[in-house]
Amino acid sequence: METAASQAPTKARWLRPFSTARLNLVWVSALALALVLFLVVPLGAVIYRAASSGAVAGYIGRPVVVEALRLSLVTSAIAVALTIILGTPAAYLLARHRFPGHALLDTALDMPMVLPPAVAGVALLMTFGRRGILGAQLEALGLHVAFSTAAVVMAQLFVAAPFYVKAAKGGFEAVPPDLESVSATLGASGLRTFLRVTVPLALPALLSGAVMSWARALGEFGATIMFAGNFQGRTQTMPLAIYQAMQSDFRAALVLSLFLTVTSFVVLVAFKALARRTTIGSYYA
Amino acid sequence: MLEVDIRKDYPAFTLSARFTGEQGILVLFGPSGAGKSLTLRCIAGIARPDSGRIAIDGLDVFDSARGLDTPPQRRRVGYVPQNYALFPHLTVERNVAYGLIGVPGGEARRRVGEMLALMRLEGLEGRYPAELSGGQQQRVALARALVIQPKLLLLDEPFSALDYATRQELWLELKRIQHEFQITTVHVTHSLEEAFVLSDCVGIVYEGEVRQFGPPEEMFRRPESRALAYFMGVRNVLDGIVVSTAGDGVVVDWRGHQIELPPDPELKAGQRVIFCIRPADVHVVRPDRPVRDTGEGSLLMGIVADEMRRGVAHDLFVRLDGSDSGHDLEVSLPDPLYRRFQMGRNRRITLQLLKASIHVIKE
């Protein structure tokens, strides 16, 4: 006997949800597509307009472009290096130990992520600036931090480090403490256990945290312009150069944007390839 | 040789463990949450007792009085936690070699190779833990712990996640390893059967305390409380009243039956008494032989009210004459005898409660 269901006209196979427990694919796809277009079309527009302006070749060698690109890469690299050196111990401490003020410290380290960068700029000025609370002491040592290349790195570190700490903390927490205990009973010191067990297993999280914080450092604008100023060759990173070019030479802004877009894309792709290699064999299959 | 006398306090739980382990397999048996794993972690040096002393091979590794707390790295203890804790990012070979720190390459390879052969893991050197079966993972964990030539082996419910056949195989394996290495082993389990099969000595852990300690035959027949009796599978826990203490035995009235108990100077006539006997220790009188009072214990008659097949034996639930419903005693009868005498439901049955098998619980 034929059932009603088998007589009903069947939809095209790809339109049907995999099971009734899943969302309807048509609506999900439509909404997802809207977002994807909103994100991808403007990026395409930058590439398209820059390419069709015929100005790329002419701008590549210009000092304003070269210096901004060099400064951006150098400062963001230093900021990420400092983030890893200082952020890894902080993340490990938060992940593996409970102490009074744990929740407070955790929240304090998250603050720069939700704080508007302009506030970060003010905060850094109020600390390291000439009239900041450490300003007099730094002045006495002959250090003029504000409006220097060092200030660019500090602004980037301030806004970018929390991304790494958050990711690394999650990565460390996901390593079963039993593995570390067993490593200790097998004679491995704390450092050896950390380097041989904890870090390898948390590596995907550490790498993704590092890339997130690098991306944040590279795009840093608000805190930099307030704390470090906008001096070509000294503190003018790519985003600042784009901002300035927008007011005088629009095509320069377009070419700079193209560089930043391409650089970011290349790094992200390289990172994803790397991350796939480290998680190969997916340990907990 | 292991000496443990420790105490650790938590807001809602106190661990208090005191026992000594000679060479052989020492099983810590108890329900989940009793403090078995914590005891192992204290011995391994991963958890720190609040007070007390732990000595391995006559050498103190923890002594709160002297402020001594040897770190786990220097205790030379092979520790296998419940989930094996294999390093998922390392191959079998590198997992086993992990503890050979400072051992020259050639020597390390030789020892790892020997251990892999001993644990029947040849051919799996290059595999990752996720690519191994549960039994193989367990053997790798054992190999990794043993290759450092520890003075003590600590196993935390090592076989609980494995299927029955694999578990039995590994019981034999563990006995073999134990024999080969002559290493004192502390084995934690909540399986009664496993405790029986493996132990040279048993500690019953209950509510944070190591309550009883001794050879397995004795431990499992002599529970010290009603709850422990139930947990150890001593399912006949009976409440009676002492009728007389004359001569060489004690007579107790239980549900209208006169039961003989072994002599006990502490029991007085008129006193309430709790006594117990394992289902497997209740003697079934063969129906093809005449019933004789041998003087070894009280004879009881009844019918099989219900039965349950349990693999190699049958549980018979016996309703004694004089009872209206339910059952009074549980009897375990080996399958061949069960079949030979067709001891199924509604059969009449004669039981003997051997005095020697009865244990009086003094709560």
XYZ file of N, CA and C in Angstrom, chain B residues 106-304:
597
model
N 70.424 5.520 21.831
C 70.461 4.083 21.541
C 69.855 3.258 22.669
N 70.271 3.584 23.870
C 69.770 2.909 25.072
C 68.253 3.100 25.201
N 67.781 4.343 24.939
C 66.352 4.640 25.025
C 65.579 3.808 24.005
N 66.119 3.751 22.762
C 65.423 2.976 21.731
C 65.328 1.498 22.116
N 66.412 0.985 22.696
C 66.426 -0.424 23.094
C 65.362 -0.691 24.170
N 65.313 0.193 25.157
C 64.354 -0.021 26.249
C 62.904 0.120 25.776
N 62.686 1.105 24.889
C 61.329 1.280 24.348
C 60.944 0.045 23.534
N 61.897 -0.441 22.724
C 61.635 -1.625 21.893
C 61.289 -2.835 22.763
N 62.063 -3.040 23.812
C 61.808 -4.160 24.729
C 60.422 -4.061 25.349
N 60.100 -2.831 25.785
C 58.811 -2.626 26.453
C 57.656 -2.843 25.480
N 57.812 -2.362 24.230
C 56.761 -2.550 23.233
C 56.564 -4.037 22.949
N 57.674 -4.788 22.919
C 57.569 -6.228 22.675
C 56.853 -6.900 23.847
N 57.247 -6.519 25.030
C 56.663 -7.104 26.238
C 55.159 -6.839 26.307
N 54.745 -5.661 25.871
C 53.333 -5.295 25.940
C 52.592 -5.648 24.653
N 53.256 -6.369 23.780
C 52.659 -6.798 22.503
C 52.128 -5.619 21.703
N 52.995 -4.634 21.538
C 52.610 -3.436 20.802
C 53.457 -3.263 19.546
N 54.206 -4.307 19.154
C 55.040 -4.184 17.959
C 54.167 -3.917 16.743
N 54.692 -3.057 15.858
C 53.951 -2.726 14.652
C 53.066 -1.511 14.829
N 52.909 -1.076 16.088
C 52.047 0.084 16.338
C 52.865 1.320 16.681
N 54.213 1.220 16.551
C 55.102 2.305 16.991
C 54.704 3.663 16.437
N 54.316 3.687 15.143
C 54.069 4.956 14.479
C 52.647 5.471 14.601
N 51.800 4.704 15.289
C 50.401 5.132 15.399
C 50.246 6.220 16.461
N 49.192 7.017 16.281
C 48.811 7.990 17.296
C 47.751 7.370 18.203
N 47.655 7.840 19.451
C 46.687 7.240 20.377
C 45.263 7.136 19.826
N 44.841 8.163 19.069
C 43.473 8.149 18.543
C 43.257 7.005 17.556
N 44.363 6.433 17.056
C 44.233 5.350 16.073
C 44.321 3.966 16.724
N 44.272 3.927 18.055
C 44.388 2.650 18.768
C 43.064 2.255 19.399
N 42.898 0.949 19.622
C 41.720 0.488 20.346
C 41.916 0.786 21.841
N 40.838 0.679 22.610
C 40.919 0.954 24.037
C 41.958 0.086 24.737
N 41.979 -1.204 24.393
C 42.925 -2.120 25.019
C 44.368 -1.772 24.673
N 44.581 -1.366 23.410
C 45.931 -0.976 22.993
C 46.374 0.291 23.711
N 45.443 1.246 23.835
C 45.769 2.486 24.545
C 46.195 2.173 25.973
N 45.464 1.267 26.596
C 45.762 0.884 27.971
C 47.156 0.273 28.071
N 47.506 -0.551 27.102
C 48.824 -1.185 27.136
C 49.941 -0.171 26.897
N 49.665 0.836 26.040
C 50.659 1.888 25.828
C 50.864 2.669 27.128
N 49.760 2.968 27.805
C 49.856 3.720 29.063
C 50.674 2.936 30.090
N 50.462 1.617 30.148
C 51.228 0.779 31.070
C 52.708 0.760 30.681
N 52.965 0.632 29.370
C 54.344 0.605 28.893
C 55.062 1.905 29.232
N 54.359 3.012 29.030
C 54.956 4.320 29.302
C 55.294 4.475 30.783
N 54.422 3.915 31.641
C 54.664 4.018 33.080
C 55.791 3.082 33.525
N 55.872 1.899 32.900
C 56.832 0.892 33.355
C 58.244 1.129 32.841
N 58.367 1.821 31.700
C 59.678 1.943 31.061
C 60.650 2.750 31.926
N 60.139 3.581 32.818
C 61.029 4.362 33.685
C 61.453 3.553 34.915
N 61.104 2.266 34.941
C 61.431 1.371 36.053
C 61.019 1.973 37.395
N 59.706 2.180 37.551
C 59.226 2.829 38.774
C 59.298 1.884 39.966
N 59.257 2.469 41.154
C 59.286 1.666 42.372
C 57.881 1.231 42.759
N 56.913 1.884 42.122
C 55.520 1.677 42.493
C 54.673 1.936 41.250
N 53.624 1.143 41.056
C 52.737 1.341 39.917
C 51.350 1.688 40.439
N 50.799 2.813 39.968
C 49.482 3.256 40.422
C 48.505 3.224 39.254
N 47.455 2.433 39.363
C 46.491 2.294 38.277
C 45.106 2.739 38.746
N 44.571 3.771 38.072
C 43.270 4.311 38.469
C 42.177 3.777 37.537
N 41.423 2.811 38.009
C 40.362 2.180 37.222
C 40.801 1.957 35.778
N 41.889 1.234 35.591
C 42.479 1.172 34.244
C 41.622 0.436 33.227
N 40.723 -0.408 33.681
C 40.000 -1.247 32.716
C 38.521 -0.919 32.633
N 38.092 0.146 33.309
C 36.651 0.377 33.430
C 35.998 0.742 32.107
N 36.784 1.307 31.163
C 36.167 1.749 29.898
C 36.235 0.671 28.822
N 36.748 -0.522 29.181
C 36.955 -1.546 28.159
C 35.829 -2.590 28.176
N 35.649 -3.260 27.042
C 34.635 -4.306 26.996
C 35.106 -5.519 27.805
N 34.185 -6.405 28.112
C 34.463 -7.466 29.067
C 35.598 -8.383 28.618
N 35.605 -8.732 27.328
C 36.634 -9.657 26.829
C 38.027 -9.033 26.951
N 38.123 -7.763 26.531
C 39.409 -7.066 26.616
C 39.860 -6.942 28.070
N 38.901 -6.672 28.936
C 39.218 -6.511 30.346
C 39.814 -7.800 30.914
N 39.190 -8.926 30.573
C 39.692 -10.201 31.083
C 41.105 -10.479 30.583
N 41.319 -10.128 29.292
C 42.635 -10.310 28.695
C 43.674 -9.488 29.468
N 43.286 -8.243 29.797
C 44.232 -7.359 30.466
C 44.437 -7.740 31.937
N 43.454 -8.384 32.535
C 43.643 -8.878 33.909
C 44.807 -9.861 33.928
N 44.779 -10.776 32.950
C 45.857 -11.759 32.840
C 47.192 -11.066 32.581
N 47.123 -10.098 31.647
C 48.325 -9.344 31.279
C 48.931 -8.672 32.508
N 48.068 -8.052 33.294
C 48.536 -7.321 34.475
C 49.170 -8.277 35.488
N 48.562 -9.432 35.653
C 49.122 -10.453 36.546
C 50.514 -10.854 36.067
N 50.630 -11.030 34.727
C 51.887 -11.446 34.129
C 52.962 -10.372 34.363
N 52.571 -9.106 34.089
C 53.515 -7.996 34.279
C 53.947 -7.914 35.727
N 52.966 -8.031 36.600
C 53.208 -7.980 38.040
C 54.228 -9.038 38.432
N 54.075 -10.224 37.845
C 54.973 -11.330 38.156
C 56.378 -11.042 37.624
N 56.405 -10.466 36.404
C 57.688 -10.219 35.749
C 58.488 -9.112 36.420
N 57.795 -8.024 36.778
C 58.495 -6.859 37.320
C 58.596 -6.889 38.842
N 57.807 -7.720 39.472
C 57.811 -7.789 40.939
C 57.633 -6.389 41.524
N 56.669 -5.635 40.965
C 56.521 -4.251 41.384
C 55.246 -4.100 42.221
N 55.355 -3.384 43.309
C 54.175 -3.127 44.131
C 53.193 -2.297 43.317
N 51.952 -2.761 43.228
C 50.958 -2.095 42.400
C 49.743 -1.722 43.235
N 49.318 -0.478 43.117
C 48.064 -0.075 43.748
C 47.040 0.101 42.635
N 45.966 -0.652 42.739
C 44.991 -0.720 41.668
C 43.634 -0.284 42.222
N 43.067 0.748 41.607
C 41.785 1.266 42.076
C 40.664 0.736 41.192
N 39.599 0.252 41.789
C 38.473 -0.223 40.992
C 37.182 -0.150 41.797
N 36.047 -0.111 41.071
C 34.768 -0.248 41.755
C 34.087 -1.550 41.330
N 34.875 -2.386 40.623
C 34.322 -3.661 40.180
C 34.706 -4.763 41.164
N 33.693 -5.396 41.717
C 33.896 -6.450 42.701
C 34.689 -7.597 42.082
N 34.305 -7.947 40.861
C 34.956 -9.063 40.197
C 36.441 -8.778 39.986
N 36.722 -7.540 39.512
C 38.105 -7.170 39.254
C 38.922 -7.220 40.541
N 38.319 -6.741 41.619
C 39.008 -6.753 42.912
C 39.332 -8.185 43.319
N 38.376 -9.072 43.118
C 38.568 -10.486 43.454
C 39.678 -11.103 42.620
N 39.610 -10.855 41.307
C 40.526 -11.501 40.376
C 41.974 -11.058 40.611
N 42.154 -9.742 40.825
C 43.513 -9.200 40.791
C 44.224 -9.149 42.138
N 43.448 -9.012 43.215
C 44.090 -8.554 44.445
C 44.859 -9.633 45.194
N 46.007 -9.205 45.721
C 46.685 -9.987 46.741
C 46.259 -9.466 48.103
N 45.779 -8.237 48.094
C 45.395 -7.570 49.323
C 44.350 -6.512 48.941
N 43.322 -6.353 49.775
C 42.247 -5.426 49.434
C 42.056 -4.390 50.521
N 41.880 -3.131 50.101
C 41.464 -2.087 51.019
C 40.094 -1.617 50.588
N 39.141 -1.617 51.512
C 37.802 -1.139 51.175
C 37.751 0.354 51.473
N 37.502 1.148 50.429
C 37.435 2.596 50.616
C 35.975 3.012 50.609
N 35.588 3.718 51.653
C 34.186 4.089 51.770
C 34.091 5.443 52.449
N 33.396 6.383 51.811
C 33.212 7.730 52.340
C 34.523 8.333 52.827
N 35.537 8.251 51.979
C 36.798 8.915 52.275
C 37.711 8.173 53.214
N 37.302 6.991 53.655
C 38.144 6.252 54.597
C 38.507 4.887 54.044
N 39.729 4.470 54.275
C 40.077 3.084 54.000
C 39.610 2.304 55.224
N 38.489 1.592 55.070
C 37.797 1.050 56.235
C 38.298 -0.317 56.645
N 38.676 -1.107 55.664
C 39.086 -2.459 55.982
C 40.257 -2.819 55.120
N 41.099 -3.658 55.624
C 42.304 -3.945 54.887
C 42.737 -5.369 55.166
N 42.997 -6.151 54.133
C 43.429 -7.519 54.374
C 43.324 -8.372 53.134
N 43.502 -9.678 53.282
C 43.405 -10.579 52.134
C 41.979 -10.595 51.597
N 41.805 -10.723 50.267
C 40.487 -10.571 49.652
C 39.439 -11.549 50.185
N 39.811 -12.811 50.402
C 38.816 -13.799 50.847
C 38.132 -13.305 52.128
N 38.944 -12.757 53.001
C 38.415 -12.315 54.281
C 37.599 -11.028 54.146
N 38.182 -10.065 53.379
C 37.548 -8.758 53.263
C 36.130 -8.843 52.721
N 35.958 -9.699 51.711
C 34.655 -9.723 51.056
C 33.640 -10.573 51.798
N 34.074 -11.317 52.820
C 33.128 -12.081 53.619
C 32.823 -11.390 54.931
N 33.631 -10.410 55.288
C 33.473 -9.807 56.600
C 33.268 -8.291 56.503
N 32.184 -7.848 55.878
C 31.925 -6.409 55.807
C 31.676 -5.841 57.199
N 32.059 -4.592 57.402
C 31.908 -4.044 58.750
C 30.627 -3.251 58.940
N 29.862 -3.023 57.856
C 28.572 -2.354 58.028
C 27.590 -2.879 56.989
N 26.313 -2.568 57.231
C 25.254 -3.019 56.333
C 25.470 -2.463 54.919
N 25.829 -1.163 54.845
C 26.030 -0.529 53.547
C 27.187 -1.186 52.792
N 28.273 -1.470 53.517
C 29.423 -2.106 52.878
C 29.066 -3.511 52.418
N 28.279 -4.223 53.228
C 27.880 -5.575 52.868
C 27.135 -5.556 51.536
N 26.205 -4.638 51.415
C 25.424 -4.519 50.198
C 26.346 -4.218 49.023
N 27.288 -3.281 49.242
C 28.187 -2.871 48.177
C 29.118 -3.996 47.738
N 29.463 -4.866 48.670
C 30.381 -5.965 48.345
C 29.658 -7.195 47.839
N 28.362 -7.074 47.624
C 27.634 -8.214 47.072
C 27.266 -9.274 48.103
N 27.390 -8.933 49.385
C 26.924 -9.854 50.422
C 25.444 -9.527 50.623
N 24.584 -10.136 49.821
C 23.209 -9.640 49.755
C 22.295 -10.211 50.831
N 22.754 -11.243 51.528
C 21.933 -11.742 52.635
C 22.386 -11.087 53.930
N 21.777 -9.974 54.267
C 22.050 -9.318 55.549
C 20.801 -9.502 56.403
N 20.932 -10.238 57.505
C 19.767 -10.703 58.255
C 19.742 -10.110 59.657
N 18.531 -9.758 60.141
C 18.379 -9.216 61.485
C 17.731 -10.264 62.368
N 18.381 -10.604 63.478
C 17.816 -11.606 64.386
C 17.980 -11.192 65.829
N 17.493 -12.071 66.689
C 17.633 -11.837 68.130
C 18.271 -13.073 68.749
N 19.300 -12.843 69.570
C 20.012 -13.963 70.180
C 19.086 -14.696 71.146
N 18.970 -16.016 70.949
C 18.110 -16.834 71.821
C 18.946 -17.447 72.939
N 20.079 -18.048 72.572
C 20.932 -18.642 73.594
C 22.381 -18.598 73.172
N 23.260 -18.631 74.142
C 24.682 -18.624 73.836
C 25.360 -19.829 74.469
N 24.570 -20.887 74.683
C 25.100 -22.056 75.362
C 26.054 -22.841 74.479
N 26.973 -23.550 75.115
C 27.856 -24.480 74.402
C 28.811 -23.802 73.455
N 29.002 -24.446 72.309
C 30.022 -23.957 71.375
C 29.421 -23.092 70.274
N 28.230 -22.575 70.478
C 27.653 -21.741 69.432
C 26.601 -20.806 69.972
N 26.178 -19.897 69.094
C 25.145 -18.935 69.428
C 23.924 -19.291 68.593
N 22.745 -19.282 69.201
C 21.541 -19.546 68.424
C 20.730 -18.261 68.343
N 20.324 -17.944 67.105
C 19.615 -16.694 66.845
C 18.255 -17.019 66.256
N 17.249 -16.263 66.670
C 15.935 -16.405 66.055
C 15.838 -15.376 64.933
N 15.604 -15.922 63.705
C 15.460 -15.036 62.546
C 14.229 -15.465 61.771
N 13.243 -14.612 61.744
C 11.976 -14.886 61.060
C 11.399 -16.249 61.467
N 11.542 -16.554 62.730
C 10.972 -17.810 63.212
C 11.844 -19.023 63.016
N 13.012 -18.834 62.402
C 13.945 -19.949 62.215
C 15.062 -19.831 63.240
N 15.545 -21.000 63.680
C 16.653 -21.004 64.623
C 17.944 -21.129 63.825
N 18.779 -20.115 63.885
C 20.028 -20.110 63.104
C 21.212 -20.202 64.056
N 22.109 -21.125 63.735
C 23.323 -21.248 64.544
C 24.403 -20.318 64.011
N 25.005 -19.547 64.904
C 26.094 -18.648 64.548
C 27.385 -19.161 65.175
N 28.524 -18.786 64.643
C 29.780 -19.186 65.289
C 29.877 -18.573 66.683
N 30.633 -19.196 67.570
C 30.743 -18.687 68.930
C 31.250 -17.244 68.945
N 30.656 -16.432 69.817
C 31.043 -15.031 69.889
C 30.785 -14.544 71.312
N 31.854 -14.317 72.078
C 31.681 -13.952 73.490
C 30.946 -12.631 73.678
N 30.905 -11.793 72.630
C 30.277 -10.478 72.781
C 28.755 -10.565 72.747
N 28.215 -11.675 72.207
C 26.763 -11.764 72.049
C 26.102 -12.306 73.314
N 25.018 -11.652 73.724
C 24.271 -12.054 74.918
C 22.829 -12.378 74.515
N 22.219 -13.253 75.249
C 20.835 -13.633 74.959
C 19.925 -12.413 75.011
N 18.981 -12.335 74.055
C 18.033 -11.236 74.021
C 18.515 -10.054 73.196
N 19.759 -10.108 72.785
C 20.359 -8.989 72.052
C 19.989 -9.052 70.567
N 19.814 -7.876 69.940
C 19.600 -7.844 68.492
C 20.936 -8.083 67.796
N 20.905 -8.775 66.667
C 22.153 -9.055 65.983
C 21.945 -8.979 64.462
N 22.938 -8.407 63.776
C 22.918 -8.371 62.309
C 23.989 -9.345 61.830
N 23.607 -10.278 60.989
C 24.613 -11.191 60.455
C 24.411 -11.354 58.953
N 25.444 -11.834 58.284
C 25.351 -11.889 56.824
C 26.060 -13.114 56.262
N 25.651 -13.488 55.066
C 26.279 -14.607 54.363
C 26.177 -14.349 52.864
N 27.262 -14.592 52.138
C 27.260 -14.371 50.692
C 26.359 -15.395 50.010
N 25.656 -15.001 48.943
C 24.797 -15.955 48.226
C 25.563 -17.198 47.774
N 26.850 -17.000 47.399
C 27.629 -18.137 46.908
C 28.044 -19.071 48.051
N 27.964 -18.590 49.280
C 28.375 -19.412 50.424
C 27.217 -20.202 51.034
N 25.992 -19.905 50.599
C 24.854 -20.675 51.114
C 24.900 -22.055 50.462
N 24.887 -23.066 51.285
C 25.065 -24.429 50.799
C 23.705 -25.013 50.394
N 23.623 -25.540 49.158
C 22.385 -26.175 48.706
C 22.530 -27.685 48.908
N 21.624 -28.281 49.671
C 21.691 -29.721 49.925
C 21.168 -30.451 48.696
N 21.967 -31.411 48.207
C 21.580 -32.122 46.975
C 20.289 -32.908 47.195
N 19.312 -32.737 46.302
C 18.023 -33.397 46.479
C 18.112 -34.913 46.353
N 19.224 -35.437 45.772
C 19.327 -36.891 45.605
C 19.974 -37.552 46.826
N 20.260 -36.789 47.847
C 20.867 -37.353 49.056
C 19.953 -37.069 50.237
N 19.982 -37.912 51.246
C 19.151 -37.655 52.426
C 19.666 -36.440 53.192
N 18.739 -35.701 53.777
C 19.111 -34.518 54.542
C 19.634 -34.961 55.908
N 20.889 -34.642 56.198
C 21.463 -35.000 57.494
C 21.927 -33.744 58.198
N 21.728 -33.681 59.496
C 22.250 -32.534 60.232
C 23.698 -32.823 60.574
N 24.608 -32.167 59.870
C 26.032 -32.447 60.068
C 26.602 -31.671 61.244
N 25.778 -30.751 61.778
C 26.278 -29.929 62.881
C 27.111 -28.746 62.430
N 27.260 -28.604 61.094
C 28.075 -27.494 60.586
C 27.271 -26.203 60.468
N 25.936 -26.357 60.502
C 25.126 -25.153 60.371
C 23.659 -25.503 60.276
N 22.808 -24.470 60.389
C 21.369 -24.703 60.416
C 20.844 -25.099 59.045
N 19.849 -26.000 59.047
C 19.186 -26.419 57.818
C 17.881 -25.649 57.679
N 17.592 -25.208 56.444
C 16.374 -24.445 56.198
C 15.700 -24.995 54.951
N 14.372 -25.032 54.956
C 13.652 -25.561 53.808
C 12.730 -24.500 53.204
N 12.581 -24.552 51.891
C 11.711 -23.581 51.247
C 11.538 -23.911 49.780
N 11.013 -22.921 49.029
C 10.899 -23.126 47.591
C 11.587 -21.968 46.857
N 11.959 -22.261 45.602
C 12.572 -21.218 44.782
C 11.456 -20.302 44.294
